[in-house]
Coordinates of C-alpha atoms and ligand atoms in Angstrom, one line a residue:
X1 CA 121.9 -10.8 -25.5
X2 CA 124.7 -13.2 -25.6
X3 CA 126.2 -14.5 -29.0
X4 CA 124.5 -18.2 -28.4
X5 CA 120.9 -16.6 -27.3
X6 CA 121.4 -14.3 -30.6
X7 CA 122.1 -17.2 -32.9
X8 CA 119.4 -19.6 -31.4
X9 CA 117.0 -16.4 -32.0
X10 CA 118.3 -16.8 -35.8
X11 CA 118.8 -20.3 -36.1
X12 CA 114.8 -20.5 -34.9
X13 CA 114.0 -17.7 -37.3
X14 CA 115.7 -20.3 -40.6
X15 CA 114.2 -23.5 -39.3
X16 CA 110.9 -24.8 -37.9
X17 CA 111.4 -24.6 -34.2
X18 CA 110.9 -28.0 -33.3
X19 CA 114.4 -28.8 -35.1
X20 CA 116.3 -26.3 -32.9
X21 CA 117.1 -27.5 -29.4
X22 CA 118.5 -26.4 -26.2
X23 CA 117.1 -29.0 -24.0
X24 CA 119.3 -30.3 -21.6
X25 CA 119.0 -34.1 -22.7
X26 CA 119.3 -33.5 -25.9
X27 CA 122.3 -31.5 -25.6
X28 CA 123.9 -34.1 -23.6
X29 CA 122.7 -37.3 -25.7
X30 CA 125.1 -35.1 -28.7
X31 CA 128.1 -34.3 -25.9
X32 CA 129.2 -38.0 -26.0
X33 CA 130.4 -41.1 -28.5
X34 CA 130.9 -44.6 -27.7
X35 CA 134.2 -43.4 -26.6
X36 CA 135.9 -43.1 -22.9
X37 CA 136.7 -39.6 -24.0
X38 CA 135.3 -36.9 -21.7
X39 CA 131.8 -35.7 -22.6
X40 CA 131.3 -31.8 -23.4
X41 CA 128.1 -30.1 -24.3
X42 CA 127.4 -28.5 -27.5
X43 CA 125.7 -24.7 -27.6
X44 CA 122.6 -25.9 -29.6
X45 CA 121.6 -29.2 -31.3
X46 CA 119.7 -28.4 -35.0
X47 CA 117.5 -31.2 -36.9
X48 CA 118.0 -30.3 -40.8
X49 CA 115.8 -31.7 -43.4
X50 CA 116.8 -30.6 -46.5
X51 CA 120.5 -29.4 -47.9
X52 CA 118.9 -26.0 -48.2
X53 CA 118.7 -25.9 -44.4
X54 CA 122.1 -27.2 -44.1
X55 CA 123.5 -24.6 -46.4
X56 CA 121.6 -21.2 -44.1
X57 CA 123.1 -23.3 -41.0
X58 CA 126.4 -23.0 -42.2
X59 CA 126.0 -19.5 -43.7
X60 CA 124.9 -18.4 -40.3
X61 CA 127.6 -20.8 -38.1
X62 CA 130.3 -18.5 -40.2
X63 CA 128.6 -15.6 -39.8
X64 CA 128.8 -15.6 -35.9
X65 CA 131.7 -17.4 -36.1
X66 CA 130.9 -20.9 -34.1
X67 CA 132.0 -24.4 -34.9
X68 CA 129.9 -26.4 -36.3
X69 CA 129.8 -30.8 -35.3
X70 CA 127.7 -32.8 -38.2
X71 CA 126.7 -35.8 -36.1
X72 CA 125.3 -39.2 -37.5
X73 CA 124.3 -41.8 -34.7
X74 CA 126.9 -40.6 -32.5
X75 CA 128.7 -44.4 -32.7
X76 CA 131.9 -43.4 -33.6
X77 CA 134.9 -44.6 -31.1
X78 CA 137.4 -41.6 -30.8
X79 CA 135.3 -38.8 -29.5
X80 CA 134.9 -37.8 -33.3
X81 CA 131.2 -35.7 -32.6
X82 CA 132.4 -34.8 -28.4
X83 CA 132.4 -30.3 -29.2
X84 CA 134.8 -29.3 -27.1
X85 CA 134.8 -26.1 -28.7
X86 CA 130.9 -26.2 -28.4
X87 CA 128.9 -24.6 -30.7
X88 CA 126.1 -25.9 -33.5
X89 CA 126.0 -29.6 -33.4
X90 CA 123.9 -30.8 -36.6
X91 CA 122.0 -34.1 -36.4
X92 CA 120.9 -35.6 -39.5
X93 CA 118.4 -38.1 -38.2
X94 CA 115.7 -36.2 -40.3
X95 CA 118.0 -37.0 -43.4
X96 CA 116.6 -40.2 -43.5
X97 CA 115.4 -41.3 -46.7
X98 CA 116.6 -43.7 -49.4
X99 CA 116.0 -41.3 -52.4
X100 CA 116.8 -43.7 -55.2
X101 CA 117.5 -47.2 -56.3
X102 CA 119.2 -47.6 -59.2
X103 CA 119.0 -51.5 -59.7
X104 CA 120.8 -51.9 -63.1
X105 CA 123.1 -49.8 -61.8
X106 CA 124.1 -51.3 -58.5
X107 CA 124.0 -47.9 -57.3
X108 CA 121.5 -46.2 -54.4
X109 CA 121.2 -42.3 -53.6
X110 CA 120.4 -42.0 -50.0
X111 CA 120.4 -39.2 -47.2
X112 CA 123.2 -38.9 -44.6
X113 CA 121.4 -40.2 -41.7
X114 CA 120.0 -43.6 -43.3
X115 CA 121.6 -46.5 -41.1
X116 CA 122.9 -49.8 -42.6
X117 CA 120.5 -51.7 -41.5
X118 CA 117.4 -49.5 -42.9
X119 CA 119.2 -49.7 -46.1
X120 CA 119.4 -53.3 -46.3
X121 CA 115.8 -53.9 -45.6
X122 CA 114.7 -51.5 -48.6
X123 CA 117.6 -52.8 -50.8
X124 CA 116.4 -57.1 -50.1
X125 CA 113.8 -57.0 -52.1
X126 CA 115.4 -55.5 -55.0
X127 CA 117.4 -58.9 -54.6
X128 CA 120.8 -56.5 -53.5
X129 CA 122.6 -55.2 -50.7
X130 CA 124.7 -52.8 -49.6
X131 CA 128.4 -54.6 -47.9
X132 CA 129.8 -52.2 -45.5
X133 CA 129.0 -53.9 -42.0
X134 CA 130.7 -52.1 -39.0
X135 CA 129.7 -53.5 -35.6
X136 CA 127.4 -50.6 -34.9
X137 CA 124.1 -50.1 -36.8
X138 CA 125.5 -46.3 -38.1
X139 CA 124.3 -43.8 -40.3
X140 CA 125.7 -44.3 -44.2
X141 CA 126.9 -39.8 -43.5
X142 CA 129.1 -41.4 -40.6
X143 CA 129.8 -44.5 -42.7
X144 CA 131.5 -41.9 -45.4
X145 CA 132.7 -39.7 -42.7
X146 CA 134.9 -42.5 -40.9
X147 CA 135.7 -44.6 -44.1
X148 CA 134.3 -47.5 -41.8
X149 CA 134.3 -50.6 -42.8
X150 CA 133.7 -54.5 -41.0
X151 CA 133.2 -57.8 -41.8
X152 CA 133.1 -58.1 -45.7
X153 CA 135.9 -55.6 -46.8
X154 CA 138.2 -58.0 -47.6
X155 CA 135.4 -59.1 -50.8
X156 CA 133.8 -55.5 -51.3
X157 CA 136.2 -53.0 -49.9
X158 CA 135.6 -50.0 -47.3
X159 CA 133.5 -47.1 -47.5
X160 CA 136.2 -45.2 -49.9
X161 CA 134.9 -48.1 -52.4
X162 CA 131.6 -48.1 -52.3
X163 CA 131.5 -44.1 -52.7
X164 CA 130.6 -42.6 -56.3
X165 CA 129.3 -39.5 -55.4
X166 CA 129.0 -37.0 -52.2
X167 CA 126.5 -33.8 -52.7
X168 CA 128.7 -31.9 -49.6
X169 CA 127.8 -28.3 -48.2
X170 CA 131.3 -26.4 -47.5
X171 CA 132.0 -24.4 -44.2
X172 CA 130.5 -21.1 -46.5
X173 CA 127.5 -22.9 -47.0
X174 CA 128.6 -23.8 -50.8
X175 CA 126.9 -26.7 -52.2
X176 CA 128.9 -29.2 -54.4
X177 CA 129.0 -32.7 -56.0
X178 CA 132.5 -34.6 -55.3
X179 CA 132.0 -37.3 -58.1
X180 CA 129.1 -38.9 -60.3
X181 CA 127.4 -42.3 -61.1
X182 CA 130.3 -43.6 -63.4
X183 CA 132.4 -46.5 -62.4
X184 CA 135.3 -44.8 -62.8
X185 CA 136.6 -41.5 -63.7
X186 CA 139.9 -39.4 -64.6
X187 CA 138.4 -35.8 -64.5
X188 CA 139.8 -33.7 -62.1
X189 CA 141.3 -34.3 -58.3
X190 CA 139.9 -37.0 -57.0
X191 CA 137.5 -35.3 -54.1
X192 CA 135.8 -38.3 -53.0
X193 CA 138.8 -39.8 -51.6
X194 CA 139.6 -36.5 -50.0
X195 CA 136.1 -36.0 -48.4
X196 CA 135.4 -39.6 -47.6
X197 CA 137.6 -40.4 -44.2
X198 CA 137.7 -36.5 -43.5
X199 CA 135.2 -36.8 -40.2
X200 CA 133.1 -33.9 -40.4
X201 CA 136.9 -31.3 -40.7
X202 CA 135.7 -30.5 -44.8
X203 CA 132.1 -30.2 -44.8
X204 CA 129.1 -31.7 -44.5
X205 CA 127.7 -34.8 -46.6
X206 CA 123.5 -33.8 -47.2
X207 CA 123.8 -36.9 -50.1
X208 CA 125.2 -40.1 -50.7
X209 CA 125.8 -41.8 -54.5
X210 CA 126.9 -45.9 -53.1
X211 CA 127.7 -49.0 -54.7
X212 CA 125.7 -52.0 -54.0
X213 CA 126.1 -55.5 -55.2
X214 CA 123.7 -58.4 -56.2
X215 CA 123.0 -60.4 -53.1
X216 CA 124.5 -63.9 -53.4
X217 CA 123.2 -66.7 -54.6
X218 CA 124.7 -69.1 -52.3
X219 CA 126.4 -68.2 -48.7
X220 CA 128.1 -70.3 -46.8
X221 CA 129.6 -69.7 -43.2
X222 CA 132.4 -71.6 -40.6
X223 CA 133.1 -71.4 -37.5
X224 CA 137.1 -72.5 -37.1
X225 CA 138.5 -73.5 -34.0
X226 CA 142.8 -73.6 -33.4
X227 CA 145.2 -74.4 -30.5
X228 CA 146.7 -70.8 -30.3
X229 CA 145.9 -67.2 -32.2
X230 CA 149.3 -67.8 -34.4
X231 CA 147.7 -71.0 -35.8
X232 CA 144.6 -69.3 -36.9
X233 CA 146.6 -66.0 -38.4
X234 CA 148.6 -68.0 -40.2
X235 CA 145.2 -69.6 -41.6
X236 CA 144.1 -67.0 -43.0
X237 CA 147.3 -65.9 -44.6
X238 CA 147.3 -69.2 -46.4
X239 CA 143.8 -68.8 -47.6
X240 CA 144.1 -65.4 -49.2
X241 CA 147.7 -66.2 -50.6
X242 CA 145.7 -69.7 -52.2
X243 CA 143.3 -66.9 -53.7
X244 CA 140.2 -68.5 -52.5
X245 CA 137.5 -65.8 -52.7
X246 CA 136.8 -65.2 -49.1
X247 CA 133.7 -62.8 -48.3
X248 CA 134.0 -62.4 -44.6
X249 CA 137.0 -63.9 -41.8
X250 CA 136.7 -62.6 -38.5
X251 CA 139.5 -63.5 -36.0
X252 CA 138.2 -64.1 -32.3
X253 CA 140.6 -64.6 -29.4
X254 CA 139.5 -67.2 -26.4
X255 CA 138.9 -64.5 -23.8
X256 CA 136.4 -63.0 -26.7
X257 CA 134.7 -66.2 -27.5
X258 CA 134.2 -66.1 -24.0
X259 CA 132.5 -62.9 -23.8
X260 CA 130.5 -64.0 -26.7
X261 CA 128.8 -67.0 -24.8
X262 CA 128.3 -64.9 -22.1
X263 CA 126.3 -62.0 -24.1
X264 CA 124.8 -64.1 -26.6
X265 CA 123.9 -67.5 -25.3
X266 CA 125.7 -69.6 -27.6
X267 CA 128.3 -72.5 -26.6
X268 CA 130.8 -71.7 -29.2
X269 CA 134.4 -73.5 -28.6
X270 CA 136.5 -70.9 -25.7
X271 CA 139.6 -71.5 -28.3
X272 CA 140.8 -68.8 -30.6
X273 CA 138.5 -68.8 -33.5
X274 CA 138.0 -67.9 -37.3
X275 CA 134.1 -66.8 -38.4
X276 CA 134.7 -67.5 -42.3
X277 CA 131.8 -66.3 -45.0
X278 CA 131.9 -67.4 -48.6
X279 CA 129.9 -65.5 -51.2
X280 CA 128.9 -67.4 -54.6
X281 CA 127.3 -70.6 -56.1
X282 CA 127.0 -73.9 -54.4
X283 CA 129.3 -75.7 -56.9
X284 CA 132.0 -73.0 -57.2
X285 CA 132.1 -73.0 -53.5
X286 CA 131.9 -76.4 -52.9
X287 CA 135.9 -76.8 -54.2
X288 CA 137.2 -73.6 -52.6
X289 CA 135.3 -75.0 -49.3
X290 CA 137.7 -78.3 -50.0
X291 CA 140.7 -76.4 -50.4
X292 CA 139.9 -73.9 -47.2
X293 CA 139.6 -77.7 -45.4
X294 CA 142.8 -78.8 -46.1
X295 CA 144.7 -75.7 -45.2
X296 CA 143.3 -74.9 -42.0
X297 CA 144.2 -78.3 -41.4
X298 CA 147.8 -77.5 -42.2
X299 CA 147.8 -74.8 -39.3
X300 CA 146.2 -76.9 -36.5
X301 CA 142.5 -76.8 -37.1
X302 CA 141.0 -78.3 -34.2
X303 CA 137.5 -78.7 -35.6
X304 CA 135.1 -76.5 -38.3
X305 CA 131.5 -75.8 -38.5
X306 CA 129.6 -74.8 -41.5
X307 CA 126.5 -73.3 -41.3
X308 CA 124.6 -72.3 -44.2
X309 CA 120.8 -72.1 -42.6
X310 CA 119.7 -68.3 -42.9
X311 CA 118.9 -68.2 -39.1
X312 CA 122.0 -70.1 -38.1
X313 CA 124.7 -67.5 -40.2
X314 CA 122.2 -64.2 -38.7
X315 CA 123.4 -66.0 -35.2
X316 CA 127.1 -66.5 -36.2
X317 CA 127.7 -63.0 -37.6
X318 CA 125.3 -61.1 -34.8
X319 CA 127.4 -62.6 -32.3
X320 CA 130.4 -61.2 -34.2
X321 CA 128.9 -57.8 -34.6
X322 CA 127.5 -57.3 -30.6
X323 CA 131.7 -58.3 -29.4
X324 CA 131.8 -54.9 -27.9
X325 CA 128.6 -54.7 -26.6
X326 CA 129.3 -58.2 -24.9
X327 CA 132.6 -56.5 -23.4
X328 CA 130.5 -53.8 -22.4
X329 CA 127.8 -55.6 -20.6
X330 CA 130.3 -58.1 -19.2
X331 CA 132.2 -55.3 -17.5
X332 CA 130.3 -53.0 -15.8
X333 CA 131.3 -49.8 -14.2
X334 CA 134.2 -49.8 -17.1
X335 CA 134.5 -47.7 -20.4
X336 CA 135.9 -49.5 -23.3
X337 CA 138.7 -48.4 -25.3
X338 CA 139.4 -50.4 -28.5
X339 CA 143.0 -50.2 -30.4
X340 CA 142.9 -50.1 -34.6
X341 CA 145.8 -51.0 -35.8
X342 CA 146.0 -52.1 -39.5
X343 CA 149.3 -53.8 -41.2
X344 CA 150.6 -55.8 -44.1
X345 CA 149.3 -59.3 -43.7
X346 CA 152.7 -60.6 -43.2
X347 CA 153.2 -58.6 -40.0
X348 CA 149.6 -59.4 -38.5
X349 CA 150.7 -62.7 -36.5
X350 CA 154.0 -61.0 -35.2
X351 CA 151.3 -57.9 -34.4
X352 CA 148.5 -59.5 -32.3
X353 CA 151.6 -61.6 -30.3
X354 CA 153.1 -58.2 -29.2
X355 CA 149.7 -56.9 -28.4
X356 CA 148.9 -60.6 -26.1
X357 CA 152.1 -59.7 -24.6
X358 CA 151.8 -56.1 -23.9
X359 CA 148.4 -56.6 -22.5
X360 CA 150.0 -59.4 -19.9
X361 CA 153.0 -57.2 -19.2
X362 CA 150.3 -54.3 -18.4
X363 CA 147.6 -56.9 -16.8
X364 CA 145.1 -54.8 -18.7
X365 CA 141.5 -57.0 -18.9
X366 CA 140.4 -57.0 -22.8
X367 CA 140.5 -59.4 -26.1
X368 CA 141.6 -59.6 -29.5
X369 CA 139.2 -59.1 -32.3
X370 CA 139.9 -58.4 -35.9
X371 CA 138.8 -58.1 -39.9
X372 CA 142.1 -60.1 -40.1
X373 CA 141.3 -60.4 -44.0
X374 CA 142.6 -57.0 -44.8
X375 CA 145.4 -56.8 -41.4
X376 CA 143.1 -54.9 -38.9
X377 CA 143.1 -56.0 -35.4
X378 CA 141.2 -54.7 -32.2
X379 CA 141.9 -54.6 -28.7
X380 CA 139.3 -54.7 -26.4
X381 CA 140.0 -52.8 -23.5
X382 CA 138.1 -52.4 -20.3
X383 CA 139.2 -49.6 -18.3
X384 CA 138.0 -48.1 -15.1
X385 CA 138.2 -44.4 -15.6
X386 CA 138.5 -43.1 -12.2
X387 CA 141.6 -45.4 -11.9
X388 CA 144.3 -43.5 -13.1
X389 CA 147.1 -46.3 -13.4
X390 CA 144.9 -48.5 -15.4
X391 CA 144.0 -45.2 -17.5
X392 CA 147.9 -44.7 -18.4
X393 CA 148.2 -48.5 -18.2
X394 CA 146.2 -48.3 -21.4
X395 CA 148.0 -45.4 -22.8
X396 CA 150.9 -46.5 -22.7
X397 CA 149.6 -50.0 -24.6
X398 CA 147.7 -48.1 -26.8
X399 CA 151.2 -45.8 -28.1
X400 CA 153.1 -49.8 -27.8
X401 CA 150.5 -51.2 -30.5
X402 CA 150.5 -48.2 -32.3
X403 CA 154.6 -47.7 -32.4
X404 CA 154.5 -51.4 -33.7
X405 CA 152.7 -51.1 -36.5
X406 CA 154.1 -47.3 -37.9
X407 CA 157.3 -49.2 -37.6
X408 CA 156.2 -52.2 -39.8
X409 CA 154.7 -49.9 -42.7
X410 CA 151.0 -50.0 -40.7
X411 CA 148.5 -47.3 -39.6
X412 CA 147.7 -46.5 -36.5
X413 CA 143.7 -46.4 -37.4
X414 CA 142.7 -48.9 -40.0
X415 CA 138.5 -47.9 -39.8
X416 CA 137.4 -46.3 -36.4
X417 CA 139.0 -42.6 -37.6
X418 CA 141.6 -40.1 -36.0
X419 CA 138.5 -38.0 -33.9
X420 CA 141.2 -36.8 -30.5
X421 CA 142.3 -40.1 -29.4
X422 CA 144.6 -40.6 -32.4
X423 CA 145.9 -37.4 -33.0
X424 CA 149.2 -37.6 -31.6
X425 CA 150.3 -40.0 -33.9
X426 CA 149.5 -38.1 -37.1
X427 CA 152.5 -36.6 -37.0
X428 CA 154.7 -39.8 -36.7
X429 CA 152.7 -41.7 -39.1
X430 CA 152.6 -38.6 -42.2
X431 CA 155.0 -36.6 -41.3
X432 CA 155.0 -34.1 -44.1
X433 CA 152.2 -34.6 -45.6
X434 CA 150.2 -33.4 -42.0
X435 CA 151.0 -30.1 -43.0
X436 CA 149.4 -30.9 -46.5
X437 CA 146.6 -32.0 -44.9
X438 CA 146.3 -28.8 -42.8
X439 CA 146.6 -27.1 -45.8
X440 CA 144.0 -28.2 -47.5
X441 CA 141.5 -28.1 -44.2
X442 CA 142.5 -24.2 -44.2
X443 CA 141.7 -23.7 -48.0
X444 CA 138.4 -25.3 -47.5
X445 CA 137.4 -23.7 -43.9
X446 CA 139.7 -20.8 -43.4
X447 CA 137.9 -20.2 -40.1
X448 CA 138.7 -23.8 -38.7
X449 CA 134.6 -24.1 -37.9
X450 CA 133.6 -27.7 -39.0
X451 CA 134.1 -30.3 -36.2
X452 CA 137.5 -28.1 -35.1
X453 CA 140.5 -30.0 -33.5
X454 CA 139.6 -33.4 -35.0
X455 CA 142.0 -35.3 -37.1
X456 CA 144.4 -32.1 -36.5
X457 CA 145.0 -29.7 -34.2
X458 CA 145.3 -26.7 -35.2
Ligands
FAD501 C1 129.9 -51.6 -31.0 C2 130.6 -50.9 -32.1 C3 131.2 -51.6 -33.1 C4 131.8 -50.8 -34.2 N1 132.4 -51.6 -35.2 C5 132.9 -50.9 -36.2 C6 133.5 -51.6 -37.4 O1 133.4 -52.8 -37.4 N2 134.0 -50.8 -38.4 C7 134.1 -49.5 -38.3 O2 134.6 -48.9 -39.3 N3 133.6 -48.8 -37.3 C8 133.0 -49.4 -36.2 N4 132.5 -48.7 -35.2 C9 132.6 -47.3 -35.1 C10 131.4 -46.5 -35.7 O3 130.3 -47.3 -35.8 C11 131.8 -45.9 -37.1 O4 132.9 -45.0 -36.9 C12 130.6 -45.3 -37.8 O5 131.1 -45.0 -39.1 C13 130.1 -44.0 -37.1 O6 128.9 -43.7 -37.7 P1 127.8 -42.8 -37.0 O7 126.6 -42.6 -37.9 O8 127.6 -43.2 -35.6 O9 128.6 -41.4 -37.0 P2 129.0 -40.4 -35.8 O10 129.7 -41.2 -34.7 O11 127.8 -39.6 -35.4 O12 130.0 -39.5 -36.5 C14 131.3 -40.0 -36.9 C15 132.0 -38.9 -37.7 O13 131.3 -38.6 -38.9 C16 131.0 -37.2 -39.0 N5 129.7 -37.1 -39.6 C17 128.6 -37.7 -39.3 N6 127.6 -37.5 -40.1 C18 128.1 -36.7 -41.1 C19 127.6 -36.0 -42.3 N7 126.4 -36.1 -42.7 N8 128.5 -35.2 -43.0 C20 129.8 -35.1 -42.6 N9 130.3 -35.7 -41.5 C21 129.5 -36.4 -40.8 C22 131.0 -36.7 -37.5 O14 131.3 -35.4 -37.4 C23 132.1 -37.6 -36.9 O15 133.4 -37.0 -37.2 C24 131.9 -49.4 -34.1 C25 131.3 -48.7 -33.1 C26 130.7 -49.4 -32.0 C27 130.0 -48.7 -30.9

C-alpha cells in the first residue's frame, strides 16, 4: 500500500467519507487559482466541519509527513492554493456559518469559509456591514489569509484591521486563539498581525473574530471623468491631503472603461476615470461634496456624475468589482496576470506613468486599475500562455513595476499576497528580515508542511 492509499484509508477512518475525495474533478477544481500559474494536483481533497476535524487532519498530515494546502474559494491571484508539493488540500466550504453577531459590539464570529457576500446579507438587517470588498466574492479564511482588501480601505482599512481574533490550528494540530474581542490590546506579541497575511505557511484559521461598522446613513457615489490618468491621480491626492472623508476612489484607465462597457452594458465616458463613494449624513456630505467639486476642477475634471439611487451605486461599484472578469471575457484564449504594486501617495502618478510606458515599450494588451486611495495600482495583463515572448514580455514588466516601487519605499504586493509569483522579490524588498520570517515559519512548522514554498522558499 502506498503512503497516499494509507493515509486516505486513515483520513476516511477520522472523517465521514463523503468529506474525503479523490475524484478526479475535484482534485483538479483544487489544482488551480485565478492565476496563469501552472495547475498541479493535490493527493486528496478533505471537507472539514468542525476545528476538531481540522486538528486529527493535521495530526495525521505530520504524522505521514505530507503538506498540507488550506483552501478558501480558490480566488487568490498568485497560485497561493496550486500544491506543487501535493499532498492534503483542505477546503473549508463546510466551515460556513456565521456563528455570532455581536451588534453592540460591532463585532461577528464566523467560520473560515463564509464569503463576503453571505456575510453582508446576514449582517443588513442588523442595520451593519462588514467593509472589506475585494473584486472576487472570497471566503472571510482567505480574506485573513491574503490580508485582502478593495474598494473601501482607504475609510475602514484591510483585513489586518478588521481582525480581533483568529481561533488557528498549528502544523501539530494545536489549537489556539491569536487575540480577543477588545478594541485594542498590549498583552503579549501581537499574533494576529503575524497570522493575518501569512497565506496558509502558519496554520490554519477554523474561526474568525471581525470588526464591522454601522451601515451608513447616507451614501453618495461619482463617477469623475479627466483628460489624462495624471490629472485624475493628482485628484485624488488633493482630496485626501484636503482631508475630505472619502469611503471609496477607484482609478479606471480609458482602455478599462472600455472593457467595462463592453462586459457590463453601461456607456460610461472611455476617458480615465475616478468611481468616488462618500459614507455619512446628507448635510455633512453635502460640503465635503462642494469642496471635492472644486478640486477636481482644479485638475481638469471634464464632467462628474453623482449617483445616490441604491440600484444606480450597486451598478457603479459592480462594474468596478467584475474589471477582471470583463478583461477576461474580453480576451479569450488569454490568462490574466495582474501587477500589485502599492506606494506612498506621492509616487503613485510618477508610478502608473512608468507602468503606461513600460506597457507601450513592451506592446503588452492590458489596463490600469487601482484602490488609488491608499497607493495600490493594478495592471491588467492579458497574456497568451503558449506565447513565450509575450510570457517574458510580461516578466520582464512585471520585475520593471516592481523594481519601481522597492526603489520609491513601495511593496511589490499591496493586497493579492506573495503565493509563487512574488517570491523573488522577497528578498529585495526585506532583506534581513526574510530570514526572520523563515525563522519564525520553522519554529511554528519545523517540518515545512502547511502550504510549503509559498511566501518563501525554503
Ligand atoms: C476578479 C478578482 C478580483 C480580485 N480583487 C481583489 C481585491 O480587490 N483585493 C484583494 O485583496 N484581492 C482580490 N482578489 C484576490 C482574491 O480574491 C483574494 O486574494 C482573496 O482573499 C482570496 O480568498 P479565497 O477565499 O478565494 O482564498 P483562496 O484563494 O482559496 O486562498 C488564498 C490563500 O489563503 C489561504 N487560506 C484559505 N483559507 C484559509 C484558512 N481557513 N486558514 C488559513 N489559510 C487559508 C490559502 O492557503 C491561500 O494561501 C481578486 C481575485 C479575483 C479573481
Amino acid at each position: 500500500m502506498t503512503t497516499t492509499e494509507e493515509l486516505l484509508t486513515t483520513l476516511k477512518r477520522i472523517l465521514p467519507q463523503d468529506q474525503v475525495s479523490v475524484n478526479q474533478t475535484i482534485l483538479e477544481q483544487h489544482s488551480r487559482d485565478e492565476s496563469y500559474h501552472t495547475p498541479s494536483l493535490p493527493d486528496i481533497v478533505v471537507f472539514p466541519k468542525t476545528t476538531e476535524e481540522v486538528s486529527k487532519i493535521m495530526k495525521l498530515a505530520s504524522q505521514f509527513k505530507v503538506p498540507v494546502i488550506p483552501f478558501g474559494r480558490g480566488t487568490s491571484l498568485e497560485g497561493h492554493v496550486i500544491p506543487y508539493n501535493k499532498g492534503i488540500t483542505i477546503d473549508f466550504s463546510l466551515m460556513n456559518k456565521v456563528l455570532e453577531i455581536r451588534e453592540h459590539d460591532f463585532l461577528v464570529r464566523v467560520q473560515p469559509g463564509v464569503t463576503r457576500t453571505q456575510l453582508n446579507k446576514e449582517l443588513k438587517r442588523y442595520g451593519l456591514f462588514f467593509s472589506v470588498d475585494p473584486g472576487a466574492d472570497a471566503t472571510l479564511g482567505g480574506m485573513a489569509a491574503t490580508n485582502a482588501s478593495g474598494t473601501t480601505s482607504v475609510k475602514y482599512g484591510v483585513m489586518r484591521d478588521q481582525v480581533r481574533d483568529l481561533e488557528v490550528v498549528l502544523a501539530d494540530g494545536t489549537v489556539i486563539h491569536t487575540g480577543n474581542m477588545a478594541a485594542k490590546s498590549s498583552s503579549g506579541l501581537h499574533l494576529n498581525g503575524l497570522f493575518v497575511g501569512s497565506e496558509g505557511t502558519l496554520g490554519c484559521f477554523t474561526e474568525l473574530t471581525l470588526r464591522v461598522y454601522g451601515i451608513p446613513e447616507y451614501i453618495l457615489a461619482a463617477r469623475a471623468s479627466f483628460p489624462t490618468v495624471h490629472d485624475a491621480v493628482s485628484a485624488v491626492v488633493g482630496i485626501l491631503s484636503a482631508g475630505i472623508p472619502i469611503a471609496r476612489v477607484e482609478l479606471v484607465d480609458e482602455s478599462s472603461m472600455k472593457q467595462v462597457n463592453l462586459f457590463s452594458d453601461t456607456d460610461y465616458q472611455e476617458k480615465p476615470t475616478l468611481f468616488l463613494e462618500f459614507h455619512g449624513n446628507e448635510a455633512g456630505l453635502k460640503q465635503d461634496v462642494e469642496f471635492m467639486k472644486e478640486i477636481v476642477a482644479d485638475c481638469q475634471c471634464e464632467g462628474i456624475v453623482f449617483e445616490t439611487d441604491q440600484a444606480a451605486l450597486n451598478r457603479l461599484w459592480e462594474a468596478r468589482h467584475n474589471l477582471a472578469y470583463a478583461y477576461i471575457h474580453g480576451y479569450p484564449g488569454k490568462k490574466m496576470m495582474i501587477t500589485d504594486v502599492c506606494l506612498p501617495i506621492s509616487e503613485l502618478a510618477g508610478a502608473i506613468e512608468h507602468a503606461r510606458k513600460e506597457l507601450n515599450k513592451h506592446g503588452l494588451t492590458g489596463g490600469i486599475v487601482g484602490h488609488v486611495g491608499d497607493g495600490n495600482f493594478h495592471t491588467i495583463l492579458m497574456i497568451d500562455m503558449n506565447n513565450l515572448e509575450e510570457i517574458s514580455k510580461a516578466d520582464e514588466f512585471n520585475e520593471s513595476i516592481v523594481l519601481y516601487a522597492l526603489e520609491r519605499g513601495g511593496t511589490c504586493t499591496g493586497e493579492h499576497g506573495v503565493g509563487v509569483g512574488k517570491q523573488k522579490y522577497q528578498e529585495k524588498e526585506h532583506g534581513k528580515a526574510l530570514q526572520v520570517m523563515e525563522k519564525i515559519k520553522l519554529a511554528l512548522d519545523p517540518e515545512n508542511l502547511l502550504n510549503p514554498n509559498k511566501i518563501m522558499k525554503l
